[in-house]
Coordinates of C-alpha atoms and ligand atoms in Angstrom, one line a residue:
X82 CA 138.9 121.1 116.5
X83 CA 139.6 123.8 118.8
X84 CA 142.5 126.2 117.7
X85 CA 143.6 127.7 121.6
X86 CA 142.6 126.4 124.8
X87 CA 143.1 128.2 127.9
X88 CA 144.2 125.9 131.2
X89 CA 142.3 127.8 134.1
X90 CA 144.9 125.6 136.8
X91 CA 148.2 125.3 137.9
X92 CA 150.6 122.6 138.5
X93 CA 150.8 119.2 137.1
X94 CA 147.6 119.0 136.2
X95 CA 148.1 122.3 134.0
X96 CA 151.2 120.7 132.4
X97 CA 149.2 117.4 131.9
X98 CA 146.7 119.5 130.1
X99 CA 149.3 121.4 128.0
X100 CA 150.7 118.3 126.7
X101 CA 147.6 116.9 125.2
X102 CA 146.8 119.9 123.4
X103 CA 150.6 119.9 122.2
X104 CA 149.9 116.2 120.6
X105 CA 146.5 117.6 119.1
X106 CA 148.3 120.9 117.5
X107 CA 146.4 123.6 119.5
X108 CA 148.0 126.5 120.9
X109 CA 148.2 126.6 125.0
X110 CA 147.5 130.1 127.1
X111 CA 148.4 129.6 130.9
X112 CA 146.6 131.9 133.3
X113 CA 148.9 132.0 136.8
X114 CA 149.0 133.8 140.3
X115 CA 151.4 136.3 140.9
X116 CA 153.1 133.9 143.4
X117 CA 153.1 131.2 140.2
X118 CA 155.2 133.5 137.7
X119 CA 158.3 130.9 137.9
X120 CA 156.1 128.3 137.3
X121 CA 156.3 125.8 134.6
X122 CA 153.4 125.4 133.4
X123 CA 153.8 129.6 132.6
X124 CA 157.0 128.5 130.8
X125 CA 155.4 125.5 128.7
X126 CA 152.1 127.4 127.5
X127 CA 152.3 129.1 124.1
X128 CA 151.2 132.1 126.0
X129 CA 150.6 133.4 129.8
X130 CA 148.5 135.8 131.4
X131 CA 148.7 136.8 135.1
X132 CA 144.9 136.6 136.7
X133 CA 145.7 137.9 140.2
X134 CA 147.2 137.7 143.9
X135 CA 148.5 134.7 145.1
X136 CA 145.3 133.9 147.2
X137 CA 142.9 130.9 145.0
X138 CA 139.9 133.5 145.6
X139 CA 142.0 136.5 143.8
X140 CA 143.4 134.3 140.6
X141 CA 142.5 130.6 140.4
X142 CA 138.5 130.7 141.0
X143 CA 138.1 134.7 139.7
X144 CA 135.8 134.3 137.1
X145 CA 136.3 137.4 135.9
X146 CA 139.9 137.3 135.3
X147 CA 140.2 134.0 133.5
X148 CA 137.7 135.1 130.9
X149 CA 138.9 138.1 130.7
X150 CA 142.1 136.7 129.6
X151 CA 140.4 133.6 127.5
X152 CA 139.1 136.7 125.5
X153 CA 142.3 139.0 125.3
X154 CA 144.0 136.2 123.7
X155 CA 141.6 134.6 121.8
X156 CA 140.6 131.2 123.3
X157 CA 138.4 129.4 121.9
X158 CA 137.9 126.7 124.6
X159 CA 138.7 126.4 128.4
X160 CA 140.2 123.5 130.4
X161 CA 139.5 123.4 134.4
X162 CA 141.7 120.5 135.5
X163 CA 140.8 119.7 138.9
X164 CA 140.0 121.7 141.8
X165 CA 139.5 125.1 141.4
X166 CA 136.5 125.8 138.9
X167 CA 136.5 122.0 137.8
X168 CA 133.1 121.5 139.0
X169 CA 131.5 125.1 139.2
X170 CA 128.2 125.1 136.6
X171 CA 128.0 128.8 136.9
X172 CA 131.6 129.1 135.1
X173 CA 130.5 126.8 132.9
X174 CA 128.0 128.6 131.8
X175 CA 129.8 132.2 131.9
X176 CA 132.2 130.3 129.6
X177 CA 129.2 129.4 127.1
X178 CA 127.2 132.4 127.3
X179 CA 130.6 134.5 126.1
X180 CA 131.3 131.8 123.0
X181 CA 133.4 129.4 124.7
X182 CA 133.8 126.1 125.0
X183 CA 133.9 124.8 128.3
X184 CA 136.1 121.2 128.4
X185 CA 133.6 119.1 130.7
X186 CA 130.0 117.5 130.9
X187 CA 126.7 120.0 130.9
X188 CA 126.0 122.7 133.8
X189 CA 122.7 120.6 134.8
X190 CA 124.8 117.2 134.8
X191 CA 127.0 119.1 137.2
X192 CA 124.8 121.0 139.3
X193 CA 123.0 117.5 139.5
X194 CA 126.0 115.7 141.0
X195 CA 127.2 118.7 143.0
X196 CA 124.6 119.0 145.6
X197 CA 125.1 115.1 146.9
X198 CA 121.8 114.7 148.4
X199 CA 120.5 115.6 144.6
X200 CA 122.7 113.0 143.2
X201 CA 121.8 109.8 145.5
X202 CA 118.4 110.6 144.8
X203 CA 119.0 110.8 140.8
X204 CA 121.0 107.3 141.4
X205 CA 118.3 105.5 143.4
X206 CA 116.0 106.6 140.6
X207 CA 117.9 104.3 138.1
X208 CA 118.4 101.4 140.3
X209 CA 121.9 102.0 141.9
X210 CA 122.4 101.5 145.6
X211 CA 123.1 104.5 147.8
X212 CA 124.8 104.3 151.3
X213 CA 121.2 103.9 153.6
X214 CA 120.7 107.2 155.4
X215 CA 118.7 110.6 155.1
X216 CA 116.2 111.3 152.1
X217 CA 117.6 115.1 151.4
X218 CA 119.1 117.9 153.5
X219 CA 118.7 117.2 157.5
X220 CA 115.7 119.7 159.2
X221 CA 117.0 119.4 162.8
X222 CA 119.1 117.7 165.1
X223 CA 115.5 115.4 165.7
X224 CA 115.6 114.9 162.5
X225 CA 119.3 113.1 162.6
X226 CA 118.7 111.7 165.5
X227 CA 115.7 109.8 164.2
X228 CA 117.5 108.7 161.4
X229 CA 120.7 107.3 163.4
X230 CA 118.2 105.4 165.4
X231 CA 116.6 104.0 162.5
X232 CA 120.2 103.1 160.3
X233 CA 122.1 102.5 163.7
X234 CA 125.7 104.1 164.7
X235 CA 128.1 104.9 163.9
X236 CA 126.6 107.5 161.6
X237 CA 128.2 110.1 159.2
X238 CA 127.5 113.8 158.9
X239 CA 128.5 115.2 155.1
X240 CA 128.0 118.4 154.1
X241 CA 125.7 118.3 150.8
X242 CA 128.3 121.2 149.0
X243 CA 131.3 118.9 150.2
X244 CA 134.2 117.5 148.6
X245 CA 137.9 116.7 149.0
X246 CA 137.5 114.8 152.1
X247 CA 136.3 118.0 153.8
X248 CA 132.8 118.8 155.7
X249 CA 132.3 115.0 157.5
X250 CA 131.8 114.3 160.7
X251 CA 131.4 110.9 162.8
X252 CA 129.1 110.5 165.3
X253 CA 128.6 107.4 167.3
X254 CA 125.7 108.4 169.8
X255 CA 123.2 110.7 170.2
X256 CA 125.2 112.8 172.3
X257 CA 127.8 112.8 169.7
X258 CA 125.6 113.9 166.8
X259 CA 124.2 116.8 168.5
X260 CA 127.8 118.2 169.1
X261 CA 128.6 116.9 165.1
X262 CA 125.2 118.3 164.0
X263 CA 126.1 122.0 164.7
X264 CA 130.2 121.4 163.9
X265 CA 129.1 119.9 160.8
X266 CA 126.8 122.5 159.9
X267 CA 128.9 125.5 161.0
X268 CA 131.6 124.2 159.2
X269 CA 130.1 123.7 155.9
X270 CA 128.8 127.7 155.7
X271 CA 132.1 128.3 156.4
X272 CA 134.0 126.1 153.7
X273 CA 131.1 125.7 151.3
X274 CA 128.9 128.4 151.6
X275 CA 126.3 126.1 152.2
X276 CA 125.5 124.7 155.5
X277 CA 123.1 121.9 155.1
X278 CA 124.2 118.6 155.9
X279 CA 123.0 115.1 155.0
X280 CA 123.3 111.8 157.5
X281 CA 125.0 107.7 155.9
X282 CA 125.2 105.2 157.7
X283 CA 129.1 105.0 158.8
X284 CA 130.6 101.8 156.8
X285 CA 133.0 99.8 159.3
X286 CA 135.8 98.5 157.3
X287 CA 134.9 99.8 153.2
X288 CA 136.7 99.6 150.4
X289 CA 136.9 102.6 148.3
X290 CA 136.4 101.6 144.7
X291 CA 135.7 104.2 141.6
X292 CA 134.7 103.6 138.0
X293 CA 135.8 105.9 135.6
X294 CA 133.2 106.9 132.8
X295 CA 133.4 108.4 129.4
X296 CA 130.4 110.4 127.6
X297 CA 130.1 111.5 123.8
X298 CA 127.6 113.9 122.6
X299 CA 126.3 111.1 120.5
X300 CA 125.0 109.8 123.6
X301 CA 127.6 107.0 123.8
X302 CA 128.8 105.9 127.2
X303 CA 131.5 103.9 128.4
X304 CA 133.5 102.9 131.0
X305 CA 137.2 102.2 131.7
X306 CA 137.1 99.9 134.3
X307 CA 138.1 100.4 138.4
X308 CA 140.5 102.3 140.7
X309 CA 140.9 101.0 144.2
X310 CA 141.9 104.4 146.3
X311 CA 141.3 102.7 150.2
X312 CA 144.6 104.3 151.3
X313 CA 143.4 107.2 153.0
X314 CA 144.1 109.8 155.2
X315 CA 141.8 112.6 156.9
X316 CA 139.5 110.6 153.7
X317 CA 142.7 112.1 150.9
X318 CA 143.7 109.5 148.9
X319 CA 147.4 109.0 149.5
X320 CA 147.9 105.8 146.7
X321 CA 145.8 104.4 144.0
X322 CA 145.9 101.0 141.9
X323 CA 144.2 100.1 139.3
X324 CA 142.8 96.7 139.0
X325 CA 141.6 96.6 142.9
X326 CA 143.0 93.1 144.0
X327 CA 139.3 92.7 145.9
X328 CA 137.2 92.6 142.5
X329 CA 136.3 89.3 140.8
X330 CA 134.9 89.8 137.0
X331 CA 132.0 89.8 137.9
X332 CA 131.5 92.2 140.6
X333 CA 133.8 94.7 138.0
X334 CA 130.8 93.8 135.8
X335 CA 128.2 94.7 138.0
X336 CA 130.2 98.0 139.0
X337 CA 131.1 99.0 135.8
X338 CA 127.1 98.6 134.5
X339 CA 125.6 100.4 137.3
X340 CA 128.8 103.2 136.8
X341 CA 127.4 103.5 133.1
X342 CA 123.8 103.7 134.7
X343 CA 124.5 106.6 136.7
X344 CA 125.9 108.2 133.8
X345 CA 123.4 107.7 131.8
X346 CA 121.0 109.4 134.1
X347 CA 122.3 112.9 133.6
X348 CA 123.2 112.5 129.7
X349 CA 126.5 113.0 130.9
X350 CA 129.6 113.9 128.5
X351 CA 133.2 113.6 128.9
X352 CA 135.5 112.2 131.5
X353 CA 133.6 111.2 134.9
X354 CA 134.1 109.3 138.4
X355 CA 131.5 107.4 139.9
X356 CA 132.8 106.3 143.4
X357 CA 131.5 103.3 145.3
X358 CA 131.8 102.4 148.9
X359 CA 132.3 98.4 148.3
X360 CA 131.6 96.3 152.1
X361 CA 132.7 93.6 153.1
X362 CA 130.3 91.2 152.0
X363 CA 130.3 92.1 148.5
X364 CA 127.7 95.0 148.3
X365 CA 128.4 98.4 147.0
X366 CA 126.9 101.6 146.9
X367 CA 127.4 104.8 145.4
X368 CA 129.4 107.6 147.1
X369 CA 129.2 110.7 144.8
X370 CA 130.1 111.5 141.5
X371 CA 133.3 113.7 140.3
X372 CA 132.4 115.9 137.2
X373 CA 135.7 116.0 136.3
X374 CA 139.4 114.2 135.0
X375 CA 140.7 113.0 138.4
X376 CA 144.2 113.4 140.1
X377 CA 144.3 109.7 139.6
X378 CA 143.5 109.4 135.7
X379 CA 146.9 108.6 135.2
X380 CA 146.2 104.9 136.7
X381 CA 143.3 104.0 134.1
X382 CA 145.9 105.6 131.3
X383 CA 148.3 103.3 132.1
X384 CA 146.2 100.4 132.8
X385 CA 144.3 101.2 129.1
X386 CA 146.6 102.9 127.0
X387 CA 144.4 105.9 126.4
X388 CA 144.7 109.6 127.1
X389 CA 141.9 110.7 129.1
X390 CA 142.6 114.6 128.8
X391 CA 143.0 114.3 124.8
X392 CA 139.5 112.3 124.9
X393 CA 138.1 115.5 126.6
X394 CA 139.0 117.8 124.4
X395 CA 138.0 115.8 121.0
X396 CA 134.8 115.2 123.0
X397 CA 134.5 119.0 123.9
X398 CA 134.8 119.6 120.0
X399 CA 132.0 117.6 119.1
X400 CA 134.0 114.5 118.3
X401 CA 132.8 110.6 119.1
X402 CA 134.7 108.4 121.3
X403 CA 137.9 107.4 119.7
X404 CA 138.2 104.1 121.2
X405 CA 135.2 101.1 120.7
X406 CA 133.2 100.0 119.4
X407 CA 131.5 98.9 123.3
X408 CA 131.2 95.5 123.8
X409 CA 127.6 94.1 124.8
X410 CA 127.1 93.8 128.1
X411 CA 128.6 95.9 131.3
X412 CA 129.9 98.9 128.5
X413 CA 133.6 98.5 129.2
X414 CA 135.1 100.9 126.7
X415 CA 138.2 99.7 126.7
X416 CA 139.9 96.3 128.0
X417 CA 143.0 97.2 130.8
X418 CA 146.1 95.6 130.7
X419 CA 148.4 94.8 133.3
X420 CA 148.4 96.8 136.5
X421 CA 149.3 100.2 137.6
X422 CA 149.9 102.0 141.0
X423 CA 149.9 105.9 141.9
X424 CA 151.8 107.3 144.3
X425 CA 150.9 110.6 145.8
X426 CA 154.1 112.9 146.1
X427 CA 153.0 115.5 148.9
X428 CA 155.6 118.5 150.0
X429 CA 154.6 117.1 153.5
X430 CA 156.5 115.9 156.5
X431 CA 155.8 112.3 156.3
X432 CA 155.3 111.5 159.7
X433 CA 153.4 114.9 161.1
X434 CA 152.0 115.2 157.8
X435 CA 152.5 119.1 158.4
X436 CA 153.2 121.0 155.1
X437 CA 156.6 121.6 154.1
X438 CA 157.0 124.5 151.5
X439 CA 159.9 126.1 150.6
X440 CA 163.1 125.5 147.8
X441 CA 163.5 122.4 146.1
X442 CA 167.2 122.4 145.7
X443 CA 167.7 118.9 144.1
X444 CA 165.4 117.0 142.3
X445 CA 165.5 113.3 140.2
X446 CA 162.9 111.9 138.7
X447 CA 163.1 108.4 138.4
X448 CA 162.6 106.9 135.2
X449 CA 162.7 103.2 133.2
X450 CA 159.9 100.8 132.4
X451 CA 156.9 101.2 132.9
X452 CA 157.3 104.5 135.3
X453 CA 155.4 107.8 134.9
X454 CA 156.6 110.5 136.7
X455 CA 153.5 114.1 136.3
X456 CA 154.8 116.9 138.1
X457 CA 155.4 120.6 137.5
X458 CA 158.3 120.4 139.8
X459 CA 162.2 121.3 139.1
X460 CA 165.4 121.8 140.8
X461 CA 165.2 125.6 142.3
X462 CA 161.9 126.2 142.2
X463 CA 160.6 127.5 145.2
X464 CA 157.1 125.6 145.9
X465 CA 154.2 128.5 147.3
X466 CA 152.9 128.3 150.1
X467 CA 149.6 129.0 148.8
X468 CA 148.0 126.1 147.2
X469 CA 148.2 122.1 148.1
X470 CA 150.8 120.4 148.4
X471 CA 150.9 117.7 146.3
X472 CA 154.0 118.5 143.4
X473 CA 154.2 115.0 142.2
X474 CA 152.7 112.0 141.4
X475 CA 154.2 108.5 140.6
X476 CA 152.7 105.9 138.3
X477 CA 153.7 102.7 137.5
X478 CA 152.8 99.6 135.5
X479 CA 153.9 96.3 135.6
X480 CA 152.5 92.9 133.9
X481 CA 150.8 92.2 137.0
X482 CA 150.6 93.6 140.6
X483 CA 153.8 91.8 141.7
X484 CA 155.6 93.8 138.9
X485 CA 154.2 97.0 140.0
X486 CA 154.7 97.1 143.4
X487 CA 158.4 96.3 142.5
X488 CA 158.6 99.2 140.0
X489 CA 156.9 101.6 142.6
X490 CA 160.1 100.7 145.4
X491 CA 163.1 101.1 142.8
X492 CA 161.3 104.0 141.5
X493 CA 160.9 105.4 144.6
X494 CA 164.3 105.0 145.8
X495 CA 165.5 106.7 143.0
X496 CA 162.9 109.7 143.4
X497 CA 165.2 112.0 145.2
X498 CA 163.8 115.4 146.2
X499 CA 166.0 117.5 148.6
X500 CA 164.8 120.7 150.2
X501 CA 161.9 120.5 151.6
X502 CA 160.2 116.7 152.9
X503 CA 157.9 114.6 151.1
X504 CA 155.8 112.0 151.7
X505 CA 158.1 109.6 149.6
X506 CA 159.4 107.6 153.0
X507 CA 156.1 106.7 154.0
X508 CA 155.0 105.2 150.7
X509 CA 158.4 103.5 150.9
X510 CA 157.2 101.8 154.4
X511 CA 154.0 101.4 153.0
X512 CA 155.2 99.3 150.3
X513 CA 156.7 97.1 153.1
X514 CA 153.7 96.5 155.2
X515 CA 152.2 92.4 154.6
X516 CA 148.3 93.9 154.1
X517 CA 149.5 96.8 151.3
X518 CA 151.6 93.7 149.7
X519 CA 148.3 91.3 149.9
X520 CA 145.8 94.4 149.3
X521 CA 144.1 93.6 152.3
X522 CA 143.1 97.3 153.2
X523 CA 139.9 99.2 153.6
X524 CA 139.8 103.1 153.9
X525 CA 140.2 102.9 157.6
X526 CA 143.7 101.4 157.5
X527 CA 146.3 103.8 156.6
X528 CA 144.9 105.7 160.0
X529 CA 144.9 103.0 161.8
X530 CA 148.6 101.7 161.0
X531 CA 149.5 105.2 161.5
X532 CA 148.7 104.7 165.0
X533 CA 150.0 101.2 165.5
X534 CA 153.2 101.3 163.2
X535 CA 155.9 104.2 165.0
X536 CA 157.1 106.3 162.1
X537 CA 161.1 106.1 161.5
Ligands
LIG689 P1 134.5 114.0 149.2 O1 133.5 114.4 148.2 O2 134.8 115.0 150.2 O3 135.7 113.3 148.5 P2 133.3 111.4 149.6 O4 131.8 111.3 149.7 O5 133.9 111.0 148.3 O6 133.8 112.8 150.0 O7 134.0 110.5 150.7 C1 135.4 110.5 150.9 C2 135.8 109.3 151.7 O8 135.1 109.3 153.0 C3 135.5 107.9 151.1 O9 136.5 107.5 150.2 C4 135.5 107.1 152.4 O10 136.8 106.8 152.8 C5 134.9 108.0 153.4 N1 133.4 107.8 153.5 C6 132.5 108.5 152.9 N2 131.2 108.0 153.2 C7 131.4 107.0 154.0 C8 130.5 106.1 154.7 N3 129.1 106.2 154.6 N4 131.0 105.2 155.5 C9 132.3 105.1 155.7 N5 133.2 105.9 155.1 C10 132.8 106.8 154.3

């Protein structure tokens, strides 16, 4: 087992991190911005080193730095989190090449999943539906437009580098997708580095389901069953459950198996997200696949009792899965119990959805059954300006869905953050609206209720 592992992230996800390796006995080294010196994850980490200017480019994604300082204090391993370096393959490699371990699946199963034109050709190979649209990279704007006429508008632009919900771009005519073509593709040098662009078929009313995966480097993989994130907005997920009210066993069955079959394509290690696009009628295909522990793990802990970032790390070390053995048939890992709901705590205005940094003066975290609060947030700490602004996230569980979406309102209304707004109201509204309560919702509806319900 690894004897220091250094957290290359900030925030909750670098406290998360820091508090598996506390249950497992290895030391913690936090690397932080100059505008992160107050932070906590500086104050819970065994030791901290200061990587660089406040900007991401200076300290969170220099290379250079973070090695540098995994090798002045003696690292053995490295943990990205998510974000940042979480799914660079040349880091990865950096990390290997100088004798470290790096805490996630091969370069090549990365690189493979990265570029997303790669990956839905990889996924095709092994029998797994992709969203019908362009081959590889688009050649022109003839080239998109014969495509659109061939899979019909609407159509959507992605940028094959993207992620985050950044780089797309609708277009419902040709006249459209000539303007989207050169947005789409200016855009994507600029935010990516990489301006080619790829053409789907835009869904109309989608669900967004993901399975999350689990790789050993005895070649066993698993999965842990769905998360249903279809409340978005600008394509963020704002709220995730876990099970999606809109599976029946057996389409979790079929999900789960093709999930695994992905997987299994790239000999793939560690934690992973396949995401699906699920339609109306029952199909599904495959969206892209995160090469990384997800913002949303918490829902599948909850939901399975497991901890996904100590899994990593004995995986990282060599170690087999620590949960099984894998029942015959779809490869569920792992049965779920109950359900669980996550709440994503934004420092955000929540009707302008402008950022809102600045001084938390007050802060409760609410607490009770069943109710998980991560966050690297306290009372007086001054949230940069710098990075994004999620400082919070709520997870519940409850014996069924019922239960849970009660938890998430008391535990809500007993989240009390003053300083600076959040996007706690609107969840609270949320949690009132008859399609949230029923699950009726696709990842066009949170926009769309935006428009329709007035904010109070
Ligand atoms: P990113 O890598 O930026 O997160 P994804 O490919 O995962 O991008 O897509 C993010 C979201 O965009 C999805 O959850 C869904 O809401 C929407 N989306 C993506 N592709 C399509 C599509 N072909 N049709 C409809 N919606 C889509």
């Amino acid at each position: 087992m690894f004897q220091k592992i250094l957290v290359a992230n900030r925030g909750e996800i670098a406290l998360r991190v820091i508090a598996a390796c506390k249950e497992l006995s290895i030391a913690t080294v936090a690397v932080h911005s100059v505008a992160d010196r107050d932070s906590l994850h500086v104050r819970a980490a065994d030791e901290s080193v200061c990587i660089g200017p406040a900007a991401p480019s200076g300290s969170y994604l220099n290379i250079t730095s973070i090695v540098a300082a995994a090798e002045i204090t003696g690292a053995d391993a490295v943990h990205p989190g998510y974000g940042f370096l979480a799914e660079n393959a040349h880091f990865a490699e950096i990390l290997e090449e100088v004798g470290l371990k790096w805490i996630g699946p091969s370069p090549d199963a990365i690189r493979r999943m990265g570029d997303k034109s790669v990956a839905k050709s990889t996924v095709k190979k092994v029998g797994v539906a992709t969203v019908p649209g362009s081959p590889g990279p688009l050649e022109s704007i003839e080239d998109a437009m014969n495509l659109a006429e061939g899979v019909g508008y609407p159509v959507l632009l992605k940028a094959v580098a993207g992620g985050g919900g950044r780089g797309m771009r609708v277009a419902r005519s040709d006249k459209e997708l000539a303007a989207a073509f050169d947005l789409a593709t200016s855009e994507a040098e600029r935010a990516f580095g990489n301006g080619s662009v790829y053409l789907e078929k835009y869904l109309a009313e989608p669900r967004h389901i993901e399975i999350q995966i689990f790789g050993d480097r005895a070649g066993r993989i698993v999965h842990l069953g769905e998360r249903e994130c279809s409340l978005q907005r600008r394509h963020q997920k704002i709220l995730e459950e876990s099970p999606s009210p809109a599976l029946t066993d057996a389409l979790r069955a079929k999900m789960g198996a093709a999930a695994v079959a992905v997987a299994k394509a790239v000999d793939y290690v560690g934690a992973g997200t396949v995401e699906f696009l699920l339609d109306d009628d029952g199909s599904f295909y495959f969206m892209e696949m995160n090469t990384r522990i997800q913002v949303e793990h918490p829902v599948t802990e909850m939901v399975t009792g497991l901890d996904l970032v100590k899994e990593q790390i004995r995986v990282a070390a060599g170690e087999p899965l620590s949960f099984g053995p894998t029942p015959p048939g779809d490869g569920l890992g792992w049965r779920p119990q109950g359900h669980a709901i996550e709440f994503r705590i934004n420092a955000e205005d929540p009707v302008t959805f402008a950022p809102s940094p600045g001084t938390i003066t007050t802060l409760h975290l609410p607490g009770g059954p069943g109710v998980r609060v991560d966050t690297a947030a306290y009372s007086g700490w001054k949230i940069p300006p710098y990075y994004d602004s999620l400082i919070a996230k709520l997870i519940v569980h409850g014996r069924d869905r019922e239960e849970a979406l009660s938890r998430g309102r008391r535990a809500l209304e007993l989240f009390i953050v003053e300083g600076v707004k959040t996007t706690i109201p609107l969840h609270l509204r949320l949690l009132d609206d008859p399609d949230v309560r029923r699950g009726r919702v696709s990842t066009k509806w949170l926009e769309r209720w935006l428009k329709s319900a007035p904010p109070r």
